[in-house]
Structure formats: C-alpha cells, structure tokens
C-alpha cells in the first residue's frame, strides 16, 4: 500500500523552482538501541559509521571486529531521531512531503508521533506525504529500524514454505536468510566479504514543501529506445508525470550542442509518454572504450519556457547477437554488437566498494573506474549480490566508455514469491530502470546471478516433488515480474535482457527459462572456476562463447594487511587470523597448490618477510592465471576458430571475477580495498591491450625433444582502421641479456582480427639455440606498431624450474615529471622476472607497467599518484623493488 502511495506522491512531488526543500541530513541525529549505545551522529550514515565517529566502537574492519560487532544488528532495534524547526511560511504550504533517496532497510517513520510511513527495501526511494496537522514549529522525527537479521528471520517463519539456502557456509561468518529482505545480499556476508548488515540512511533525506495549485511536471525517465536504420533516426522515449488532471502542456525539448529541438502543445493527464525522433546526422555515436569517443548530449525538457529537468544521453545501438552458425555447428553465437561493430568484451565483475556506502567518495569510484579504463576494459558487470550504484557511478561509466552488464540484485538463492514480495520487487525494478535507463553505458539487464544454474543443477537439494514448483517460482520472479517490469518502462530494441548469468540466452528461453545446462559452452555465458586444475595452462579452461566469470584469489599487500592488525604475529600465511578473513573454504590451500606448482617458495627464516614474499607469489599466480585465461579467450575469438568437431570457439567476451574489494582480505580482486593495483591488474591492462601479441607452445610446456610440438606467435588487432608493425622475438637464458637467437617479421592488418605471424617446430628451434632442457630458455617478444611497443614473455618451463641468476635490479633514478607523475629508471645486469615496484601507504597510485619481465639493461616506468605529491623526496616516494630472484635468498 505504501508503494502505491509512493507513486501517487511521486506525481505530486516535483519541480525545484516551485517547491522548497528543507534538508534533514546533518550531524545532529541521535541514534540509540536503548541497550548499550546512544550517540549523536551524521546522516547520510549508518549505525556503524556513527558509532565509529562517536568512539563507541572500534574500526569494524580491524581484527575480528566483523564478528565481535555482530550484536549491533542482530540483537535489537534502533531509533534515529532528529529535531528540526519549520518556519511559518513552510507550515503554510499546501503540501509537505518527506523524501528518502535510500533507507536501509525496514523502518517505521513518525513525525511528532504521527505515523508517516514504513520502508522495507533499500532499493527504492521513498516519498511520503506529511499531513499538515503533524507539523509545527519545533518538530521531532523518529525512525524506528528493525534488525534486518531478525526481520529476515521473521519473514521466513511467516512464509509458508522453505526457501533455501537457509544460511551461508560457516566459513563466511555470515547472517542467514538475506533472500527475505530487499537489502544488499552480500551485506549478510559473501565468499569475499563481511556481514555487517548495516542499518541507516545512506542517501539524501529532506522535506519538500509545495504549492499544489501550480501545475508541476516531473521528468520521470529518458530512454534511447531504438534506431531506425532505414530512416537513420533515433527514437528517444521520454516519460513525464504531473500532479494535474487534464491540461495542455507546452513542452519543449532541446538537445544541447546540436541544432535539434522539438516543441509541442499536448494534452497531459497525470502521465505522458512522448517518443522523440532525432536524426542520426545531428549527433555523434557513443563508443565503448577503445573503439572511439563517448560524446554525451544533454536533453533539456521545459514547459511554458520553464526548465523542468534534463538527462545526459549517448547515441549507440546495442545488439546481443545470438545466431546459429549453419550446418554442422551446434549452439549459437553470443556477442555484443555496438553501432553494428562486434565487440570482444574485456571486463570484470564489480562488487560494492565498501560495506558502508556513505564512506565511498565519488573520487574513490572515479579512481576505480579509471583503473578499469586504464586496464583496457570496455565492460563491467554489476553483480547481482551487491547494490544498484549511485547516479555518479553511471555518469562516470558513460564518460569513460565502460559498458555495464547490469544484474538485478538477486544472487545465489531461491527467493520468496508471495504477493507482497513480488509487489516490492516490481516497484524496485520500475524505480531502478527509470532512474538508470538514460545511461548509454548500461547495455544489458540481467535478472540475477547464478539462480538459473542453482535451479537447473539443484544446488540447494530441493526434493524432487518440489522441483516443478521451484521452477514455476523462478519464472514468476524473473520473467513474469522482473522481465515484464523492465519491458513496461524500457521499451524498444536498444537494451537486451537476459534472465540470468550464466544462462544460455535464447536457448534458456526455449527451455522455459531453465536450461538443462545453463553452463553449456555453446550458448550464452558461462561462469567457470577450476581450482583443482593447472591454472596457468590455458587448455584447462573451457572454450565458451562468453566467459562472464572466472578467476583466482590472491593476497593483498602488506600495507593493506596492516590496516587490519597492528600485530605482525597475525601475518602468517594460513594462520587463524588470515583464515578468518578467508571466506571461501580451502582457497588458501588451492592458492598454495598453484604457487607451489609454478613458483619457487620463499626460503627465508624471517616470518614477516616470508609472508611478504607469499603475497608477492600469490599475486604472480593470480596475474599469470588471468593472463592464461585471457589469452585462451582472445585466441578463440575469431569465428574461424570454431572447431567443426566440437562446435566450440568464437569466444566474444571475458569478465574475470572480480575487479574491486569490499574490505581487506584474500579475494579474487585485482584492485585492493585501498585502491592499490595488485600485480593482476597490471596484467589485465597488458592482456586486454587492443593490439596484443600471443605466444603459444603446444602442447603446454612441451619437452624440448617433442617432434610434434610447435611454438606459434600471433597478433590480435582490435583497431578498426587496421595497423601494421614489427614482431621481434628473442630466446634468452636467464644468465645473460644477450639473446641466443632473434627472429621476427612484419604483420599488417587492414581491419580487426587475428593473424599468425609465424609457427616453428619447437624441437628444431630448441636444438638451434642449444636448449637441452626447456628450463634453460625463455622467449620474449615485442610488437612495435605506431610508436607503441607491447611485450610478451613465454615461459617454456615453470618459473620454479629455472635457475634464477641475480639480475642486480637497481633503481637508477626517480624524476618528478609533474605534480602527480614520476619517471623511474631501472637497471639490470641479467634478465629479471616479475619485477615489482611498490610505494608505501602514504601515496596511492599506479605504476605503468608493473610486474614485468626485464630483458633490457635499462627501462623507464612511470608512477602516477592519484593525489599531487609536493616536496618530493625519498620520504614522500620511497619506491621499493623486488623480482623473483629475491624469493630465493635466505
Ligand atoms: C561467483 C560469483 C560470486 C562469488 C564468486 C567467487 O559464483 O557469482 O557469487 O563471489 O563466484 O566464488
């Protein structure tokens, strides 16, 4: 009922010019749980951030506080109170409403004791009318929050069926039954994150006073619905609402910085949908990162000469191409075509960047998303166990050309499907789609994370006799409720919808939305984790049409660990403290297995140095694993690579798990909580380069005498206008910078594609360079094109098998180039593997490149600091360096 009221009020609530806003945010809120905490604090905020600021609780991210502070949310209720004064002018208004951008989650709101409304979703904005009798000059607002943990439990008891899973695995130290509350699923814990289940008001909050005798029009949404290829015109759908019955509006639409505008006098009755037609000749296309620029246009809407509102839009077509291949080839394609240009998706999965959103600055989001762009990504997947991000997030992705695969917030669970729940979900989808649909970066909606697979593979051991009902419930939620709600407001052909990730796309629909095998590599997208496999060996990964999740964990840097403990004795690989932060069972064992298989283990007796070197090795392991997966996907990206025997190939996307971290822990992230790039992120930048050389030894790590083995060198080019360059490869032994052999050739592209530069019989080549064992030799290539150079190293044996010589790695000089940029010159006397540079915590930024192999005596890298560095000296930028050789030292 409150939802209906909310929509009614949305209609009433509007136009800035004829209303007055009274902010209710600020640092004069009192919060109390009436047991052991009462504090004065700031909204936007949550109980945790308020209690930290009031010195009533320690840093929740330190030590075991994630568990020790659990009592805050799972024992009782909280009341948030504020006193505020209203002027007589405001009190005389015809109507006053209260608006919450976001409220987390279940609350009962009163003003001066008058009931105002109830909230039960953190995923919708709430507006409630406040009757004038409830307000006076001195007022008190009380917001009574229920414990989200107890609420979820009560809801599950009231529901007349079980909806598994009941709880998260013990190793996650989590809360249970998050599927019963419309709240960030991972706030009850995940396999990389803590369970704080915060309570609070993370967004804006204000009263708004109106004079309702005036006509108020609100811009509800703008959507670039479709492109008419015959007429070369765009259809832009605009939805408006008004507080008035039948009237005639004089609307004007202006597309700023173009010659396009449109005026109309049109009958309006509460709601109005208008489709605008804009000629393609008047606008420039919005392109994903790497394919062109991202022009954005402001569409301004006015009535009778008064501006109502505006939205920034970008012009691009989006197609998710799922076609059959023809005789003899099974399955369908699955790729994005933007402006009719097929795009190989290079991306990652995004999770919430803090457990307490009010701590996330727009600068932090900008730096994380810039880090994605710098790593040559063109897409991120907003994963369905997190949150719908704030508006500024999408403004940044629009500007940077980072396309978004946007899940709705349902993950790894069955869900209730009773009427109140479905109504709540319906309102959430309508609200979020209308809020977000103007953003050109959002190119796909997806119903959920892994719930089709969960049903198809029966992850939660639903008894046989309940399976049909479970499937019906799935369709009720994701098709009848969510997909239909999306279609209600996101019309046209410009933004595809899939019901789940992974799914088989159209084939899942053909199989009534639950495919027999949603992970079928010949259809749709796949999630793949193979922790038991040899993770550096590309051939252990499936050849899919689109790999939307895959990855491996690593440890964050020592600086990051010191944010969680001041006790060095906690910092021991596999001890109880590190295991407490490891929320995925047996991952440290798997990590150790991969490290041991490929890399030399530390030999030092110094326990902290040992841990530091394990961090370094875990990051090499993650970096090399991601590169192996990416090379595998990219080499199979050509449609010509479809194997006629298996129908596998034409891989058109990779989004590894996961780009960012919610806290400091061993996780799959390539960027640490504090924004430091792990080695993996530097490898992502390399492996996703638009022009990229790939060197492959087939079979993997073949013996030097294997007469059937081949070594091949290919170039991948994504530059649409083609390119040409020189591929130069050398074979080295690790004791000398002088190659044993150098060979090369020209490669030129008229358009995008993959070309094999050369293939040699491996045994012959090894004989020629007198490599009697593969561990004696290593190949390093460089492709030089249009003033760019990109390297590629091929290990012929596992690094642990090489005899590492002291490279004598030194920093020759550090020069400040600008307030934020530095040039660091390094020297070596022998090849150095996995050269790693680091700066202490007081500076944050990234090196370009980092984690590289050095085969030249001298090399200059740059460091970019996110903040200007003044008075630069060794104390302000103390660059540390290491290479694999250092691990072998006592
Ligand atoms: C996938 C994701 C997440 C999870 C990740 C790592 O399945 O969808 O649920 O965090 O793997 O296990």
mmCIF file of C-alpha atoms in Angstrom, residues 179-390:
data_model
loop_
_atom_site.group_PDB
_atom_site.id
_atom_site.type_symbol
_atom_site.label_atom_id
_atom_site.label_comp_id
_atom_site.label_asym_id
_atom_site.label_seq_id
_atom_site.Cartn_x
_atom_site.Cartn_y
_atom_site.Cartn_z
ATOM 1 C CA UNK A 179 16.620 -13.534 0.482
ATOM 2 C CA UNK A 180 13.739 -12.448 2.744
ATOM 3 C CA UNK A 181 14.728 -8.783 2.794
ATOM 4 C CA UNK A 182 15.307 -6.416 -0.124
ATOM 5 C CA UNK A 183 18.735 -5.418 1.089
ATOM 6 C CA UNK A 184 22.248 -5.730 -0.383
ATOM 7 C CA UNK A 185 22.598 -9.539 -0.422
ATOM 8 C CA UNK A 186 26.334 -9.520 0.345
ATOM 9 C CA UNK A 187 25.766 -7.388 3.468
ATOM 10 C CA UNK A 188 24.890 -10.703 5.182
ATOM 11 C CA UNK A 189 28.396 -11.956 4.082
ATOM 12 C CA UNK A 190 29.842 -13.423 0.901
ATOM 13 C CA UNK A 191 32.788 -15.579 -0.025
ATOM 14 C CA UNK A 192 34.929 -12.410 -0.144
ATOM 15 C CA UNK A 193 33.124 -10.128 2.276
ATOM 16 C CA UNK A 194 31.994 -9.478 5.856
ATOM 17 C CA UNK A 195 28.485 -9.475 7.347
ATOM 18 C CA UNK A 196 27.800 -6.029 8.783
ATOM 19 C CA UNK A 197 24.166 -5.840 7.625
ATOM 20 C CA UNK A 198 24.200 -2.091 8.321
ATOM 21 C CA UNK A 199 21.198 -0.080 9.435
ATOM 22 C CA UNK A 200 20.863 3.542 8.410
ATOM 23 C CA UNK A 201 20.198 6.207 5.842
ATOM 24 C CA UNK A 202 22.969 6.119 3.252
ATOM 25 C CA UNK A 203 21.392 8.695 0.900
ATOM 26 C CA UNK A 204 19.851 12.140 0.846
ATOM 27 C CA UNK A 205 16.846 12.984 3.024
ATOM 28 C CA UNK A 206 14.679 16.106 3.002
ATOM 29 C CA UNK A 207 11.253 17.608 3.466
ATOM 30 C CA UNK A 208 9.733 19.304 0.467
ATOM 31 C CA UNK A 209 7.017 21.934 0.712
ATOM 32 C CA UNK A 210 4.828 22.685 -2.343
ATOM 33 C CA UNK A 211 2.125 24.934 -3.534
ATOM 34 C CA UNK A 212 -0.075 22.365 -5.254
ATOM 35 C CA UNK A 213 -2.272 24.885 -7.001
ATOM 36 C CA UNK A 214 0.532 25.185 -9.535
ATOM 37 C CA UNK A 215 0.994 22.559 -12.219
ATOM 38 C CA UNK A 216 4.077 20.521 -11.501
ATOM 39 C CA UNK A 217 5.644 18.348 -14.165
ATOM 40 C CA UNK A 218 8.355 15.843 -13.401
ATOM 41 C CA UNK A 219 10.773 14.210 -15.837
ATOM 42 C CA UNK A 220 10.461 10.537 -14.941
ATOM 43 C CA UNK A 221 12.842 8.973 -17.427
ATOM 44 C CA UNK A 222 14.595 9.213 -20.777
ATOM 45 C CA UNK A 223 15.438 6.169 -22.849
ATOM 46 C CA UNK A 224 17.211 5.797 -26.177
ATOM 47 C CA UNK A 225 14.739 3.145 -27.292
ATOM 48 C CA UNK A 226 15.754 2.309 -30.843
ATOM 49 C CA UNK A 227 17.437 3.246 -34.072
ATOM 50 C CA UNK A 228 15.562 3.168 -37.364
ATOM 51 C CA UNK A 229 18.203 2.077 -39.852
ATOM 52 C CA UNK A 230 16.034 2.837 -42.909
ATOM 53 C CA UNK A 231 15.322 6.448 -41.914
ATOM 54 C CA UNK A 232 18.524 6.893 -39.941
ATOM 55 C CA UNK A 233 16.674 8.256 -36.944
ATOM 56 C CA UNK A 234 16.740 7.627 -33.220
ATOM 57 C CA UNK A 235 13.652 7.131 -31.113
ATOM 58 C CA UNK A 236 14.065 8.647 -27.665
ATOM 59 C CA UNK A 237 11.268 7.849 -25.186
ATOM 60 C CA UNK A 238 10.511 10.418 -22.534
ATOM 61 C CA UNK A 239 8.179 9.798 -19.595
ATOM 62 C CA UNK A 240 6.700 12.743 -17.699
ATOM 63 C CA UNK A 241 4.296 12.942 -14.823
ATOM 64 C CA UNK A 242 2.204 15.721 -13.365
ATOM 65 C CA UNK A 243 0.052 16.491 -10.362
ATOM 66 C CA UNK A 244 -2.790 17.794 -12.525
ATOM 67 C CA UNK A 245 -5.835 16.367 -14.228
ATOM 68 C CA UNK A 246 -6.350 17.090 -17.895
ATOM 69 C CA UNK A 247 -4.426 20.189 -19.063
ATOM 70 C CA UNK A 248 -2.497 21.302 -22.113
ATOM 71 C CA UNK A 249 1.262 21.491 -21.723
ATOM 72 C CA UNK A 250 3.615 23.490 -23.916
ATOM 73 C CA UNK A 251 6.616 21.256 -23.923
ATOM 74 C CA UNK A 252 9.972 21.963 -25.474
ATOM 75 C CA UNK A 253 12.826 19.512 -25.831
ATOM 76 C CA UNK A 254 16.322 20.739 -26.642
ATOM 77 C CA UNK A 255 19.328 18.566 -27.369
ATOM 78 C CA UNK A 256 22.108 20.854 -26.256
ATOM 79 C CA UNK A 257 25.083 21.426 -28.564
ATOM 80 C CA UNK A 258 23.074 20.288 -31.582
ATOM 81 C CA UNK A 259 20.589 22.024 -33.840
ATOM 82 C CA UNK A 260 17.835 19.634 -32.735
ATOM 83 C CA UNK A 261 14.810 20.779 -30.758
ATOM 84 C CA UNK A 262 11.108 19.931 -30.682
ATOM 85 C CA UNK A 263 8.075 21.777 -29.393
ATOM 86 C CA UNK A 264 4.566 20.540 -28.838
ATOM 87 C CA UNK A 265 1.318 21.576 -27.198
ATOM 88 C CA UNK A 266 -0.078 18.359 -25.916
ATOM 89 C CA UNK A 267 -2.824 17.135 -23.617
ATOM 90 C CA UNK A 268 -1.456 15.906 -20.291
ATOM 91 C CA UNK A 269 -3.297 13.862 -17.708
ATOM 92 C CA UNK A 270 -1.009 12.807 -14.848
ATOM 93 C CA UNK A 271 1.283 10.756 -17.102
ATOM 94 C CA UNK A 272 2.639 11.419 -20.536
ATOM 95 C CA UNK A 273 4.935 9.341 -22.731
ATOM 96 C CA UNK A 274 6.428 11.002 -25.769
ATOM 97 C CA UNK A 275 8.660 9.433 -28.403
ATOM 98 C CA UNK A 276 11.056 11.945 -29.912
ATOM 99 C CA UNK A 277 12.677 11.439 -33.293
ATOM 100 C CA UNK A 278 16.232 12.653 -33.716
ATOM 101 C CA UNK A 279 18.127 12.424 -36.968
ATOM 102 C CA UNK A 280 21.366 10.472 -36.784
ATOM 103 C CA UNK A 281 23.062 13.133 -38.886
ATOM 104 C CA UNK A 282 22.818 15.583 -35.972
ATOM 105 C CA UNK A 283 24.664 13.506 -33.409
ATOM 106 C CA UNK A 284 27.888 11.566 -32.981
ATOM 107 C CA UNK A 285 27.971 7.979 -31.770
ATOM 108 C CA UNK A 286 28.883 6.893 -28.248
ATOM 109 C CA UNK A 287 31.510 4.133 -28.357
ATOM 110 C CA UNK A 288 32.896 1.688 -25.807
ATOM 111 C CA UNK A 289 36.412 2.381 -24.512
ATOM 112 C CA UNK A 290 38.927 1.553 -27.239
ATOM 113 C CA UNK A 291 36.533 1.984 -30.160
ATOM 114 C CA UNK A 292 36.012 5.731 -30.258
ATOM 115 C CA UNK A 293 34.884 8.653 -28.140
ATOM 116 C CA UNK A 294 31.937 8.994 -25.753
ATOM 117 C CA UNK A 295 30.004 12.126 -26.804
ATOM 118 C CA UNK A 296 27.151 12.853 -24.396
ATOM 119 C CA UNK A 297 24.237 15.176 -25.078
ATOM 120 C CA UNK A 298 22.071 16.918 -22.570
ATOM 121 C CA UNK A 299 18.361 16.598 -23.350
ATOM 122 C CA UNK A 300 16.605 19.507 -21.653
ATOM 123 C CA UNK A 301 12.841 19.458 -21.109
ATOM 124 C CA UNK A 302 10.810 22.609 -20.418
ATOM 125 C CA UNK A 303 7.173 23.565 -20.089
ATOM 126 C CA UNK A 304 5.956 27.053 -20.949
ATOM 127 C CA UNK A 305 9.520 28.266 -21.086
ATOM 128 C CA UNK A 306 10.472 26.900 -17.635
ATOM 129 C CA UNK A 307 13.095 24.155 -17.485
ATOM 130 C CA UNK A 308 11.725 21.014 -15.821
ATOM 131 C CA UNK A 309 14.801 18.814 -15.833
ATOM 132 C CA UNK A 310 17.373 17.210 -18.131
ATOM 133 C CA UNK A 311 19.181 13.922 -18.754
ATOM 134 C CA UNK A 312 22.549 13.244 -20.350
ATOM 135 C CA UNK A 313 22.256 10.671 -23.138
ATOM 136 C CA UNK A 314 24.558 8.961 -25.629
ATOM 137 C CA UNK A 315 23.679 7.571 -29.039
ATOM 138 C CA UNK A 316 24.616 3.961 -29.623
ATOM 139 C CA UNK A 317 22.843 0.823 -30.788
ATOM 140 C CA UNK A 318 23.175 -2.358 -28.765
ATOM 141 C CA UNK A 319 22.569 -5.818 -30.124
ATOM 142 C CA UNK A 320 23.198 -9.079 -28.373
ATOM 143 C CA UNK A 321 23.761 -11.317 -31.365
ATOM 144 C CA UNK A 322 22.601 -14.879 -30.901
ATOM 145 C CA UNK A 323 22.555 -16.511 -34.300
ATOM 146 C CA UNK A 324 23.019 -20.061 -35.459
ATOM 147 C CA UNK A 325 26.187 -20.877 -37.376
ATOM 148 C CA UNK A 326 24.815 -23.182 -40.038
ATOM 149 C CA UNK A 327 25.169 -26.806 -40.877
ATOM 150 C CA UNK A 328 27.249 -28.972 -38.658
ATOM 151 C CA UNK A 329 27.871 -26.349 -35.954
ATOM 152 C CA UNK A 330 25.856 -26.653 -32.761
ATOM 153 C CA UNK A 331 24.863 -23.815 -30.490
ATOM 154 C CA UNK A 332 24.579 -20.077 -31.125
ATOM 155 C CA UNK A 333 26.765 -17.051 -31.010
ATOM 156 C CA UNK A 334 26.620 -14.720 -28.012
ATOM 157 C CA UNK A 335 28.202 -11.336 -28.539
ATOM 158 C CA UNK A 336 27.597 -7.629 -28.256
ATOM 159 C CA UNK A 337 27.482 -5.514 -31.365
ATOM 160 C CA UNK A 338 27.628 -1.797 -30.619
ATOM 161 C CA UNK A 339 26.808 0.518 -33.514
ATOM 162 C CA UNK A 340 26.983 -2.628 -35.691
ATOM 163 C CA UNK A 341 30.586 -3.226 -34.627
ATOM 164 C CA UNK A 342 31.095 -6.623 -32.979
ATOM 165 C CA UNK A 343 32.957 -6.042 -29.710
ATOM 166 C CA UNK A 344 35.128 -8.535 -27.893
ATOM 167 C CA UNK A 345 34.167 -7.765 -24.307
ATOM 168 C CA UNK A 346 37.137 -7.247 -21.989
ATOM 169 C CA UNK A 347 35.999 -6.710 -18.472
ATOM 170 C CA UNK A 348 35.499 -7.743 -14.909
ATOM 171 C CA UNK A 349 32.834 -8.091 -12.233
ATOM 172 C CA UNK A 350 32.055 -5.206 -9.893
ATOM 173 C CA UNK A 351 31.021 -5.592 -6.240
ATOM 174 C CA UNK A 352 30.160 -2.856 -3.679
ATOM 175 C CA UNK A 353 33.363 -0.967 -2.872
ATOM 176 C CA UNK A 354 32.661 -0.717 0.878
ATOM 177 C CA UNK A 355 30.339 -2.337 3.411
ATOM 178 C CA UNK A 356 29.288 1.212 4.360
ATOM 179 C CA UNK A 357 28.380 3.132 1.217
ATOM 180 C CA UNK A 358 28.493 6.513 2.947
ATOM 181 C CA UNK A 359 32.266 6.026 3.232
ATOM 182 C CA UNK A 360 32.657 5.696 -0.550
ATOM 183 C CA UNK A 361 33.629 9.029 -2.062
ATOM 184 C CA UNK A 362 32.950 9.892 -5.667
ATOM 185 C CA UNK A 363 36.737 10.166 -6.023
ATOM 186 C CA UNK A 364 37.051 6.538 -4.990
ATOM 187 C CA UNK A 365 34.535 5.470 -7.636
ATOM 188 C CA UNK A 366 36.274 7.640 -10.234
ATOM 189 C CA UNK A 367 39.657 6.080 -9.420
ATOM 190 C CA UNK A 368 38.329 2.532 -9.503
ATOM 191 C CA UNK A 369 36.558 3.080 -12.800
ATOM 192 C CA UNK A 370 39.573 4.923 -14.247
ATOM 193 C CA UNK A 371 41.599 1.875 -13.224
ATOM 194 C CA UNK A 372 39.195 -0.261 -15.267
ATOM 195 C CA UNK A 373 39.544 2.053 -18.238
ATOM 196 C CA UNK A 374 43.345 2.160 -17.908
ATOM 197 C CA UNK A 375 43.310 -1.645 -17.901
ATOM 198 C CA UNK A 376 41.727 -1.515 -21.379
ATOM 199 C CA UNK A 377 38.365 -2.742 -20.141
ATOM 200 C CA UNK A 378 35.241 -1.995 -22.096
ATOM 201 C CA UNK A 379 32.662 -3.629 -19.783
ATOM 202 C CA UNK A 380 31.963 -4.273 -16.111
ATOM 203 C CA UNK A 381 29.267 -6.490 -14.757
ATOM 204 C CA UNK A 382 27.373 -5.008 -11.822
ATOM 205 C CA UNK A 383 26.954 -8.254 -9.997
ATOM 206 C CA UNK A 384 23.564 -9.215 -8.569
ATOM 207 C CA UNK A 385 24.651 -9.769 -4.970
ATOM 208 C CA UNK A 386 25.503 -6.130 -4.382
ATOM 209 C CA UNK A 387 23.765 -2.812 -4.943
ATOM 210 C CA UNK A 388 22.427 -0.531 -7.636
ATOM 211 C CA UNK A 389 25.156 2.105 -7.592
ATOM 212 C CA UNK A 390 24.583 5.827 -7.059
#
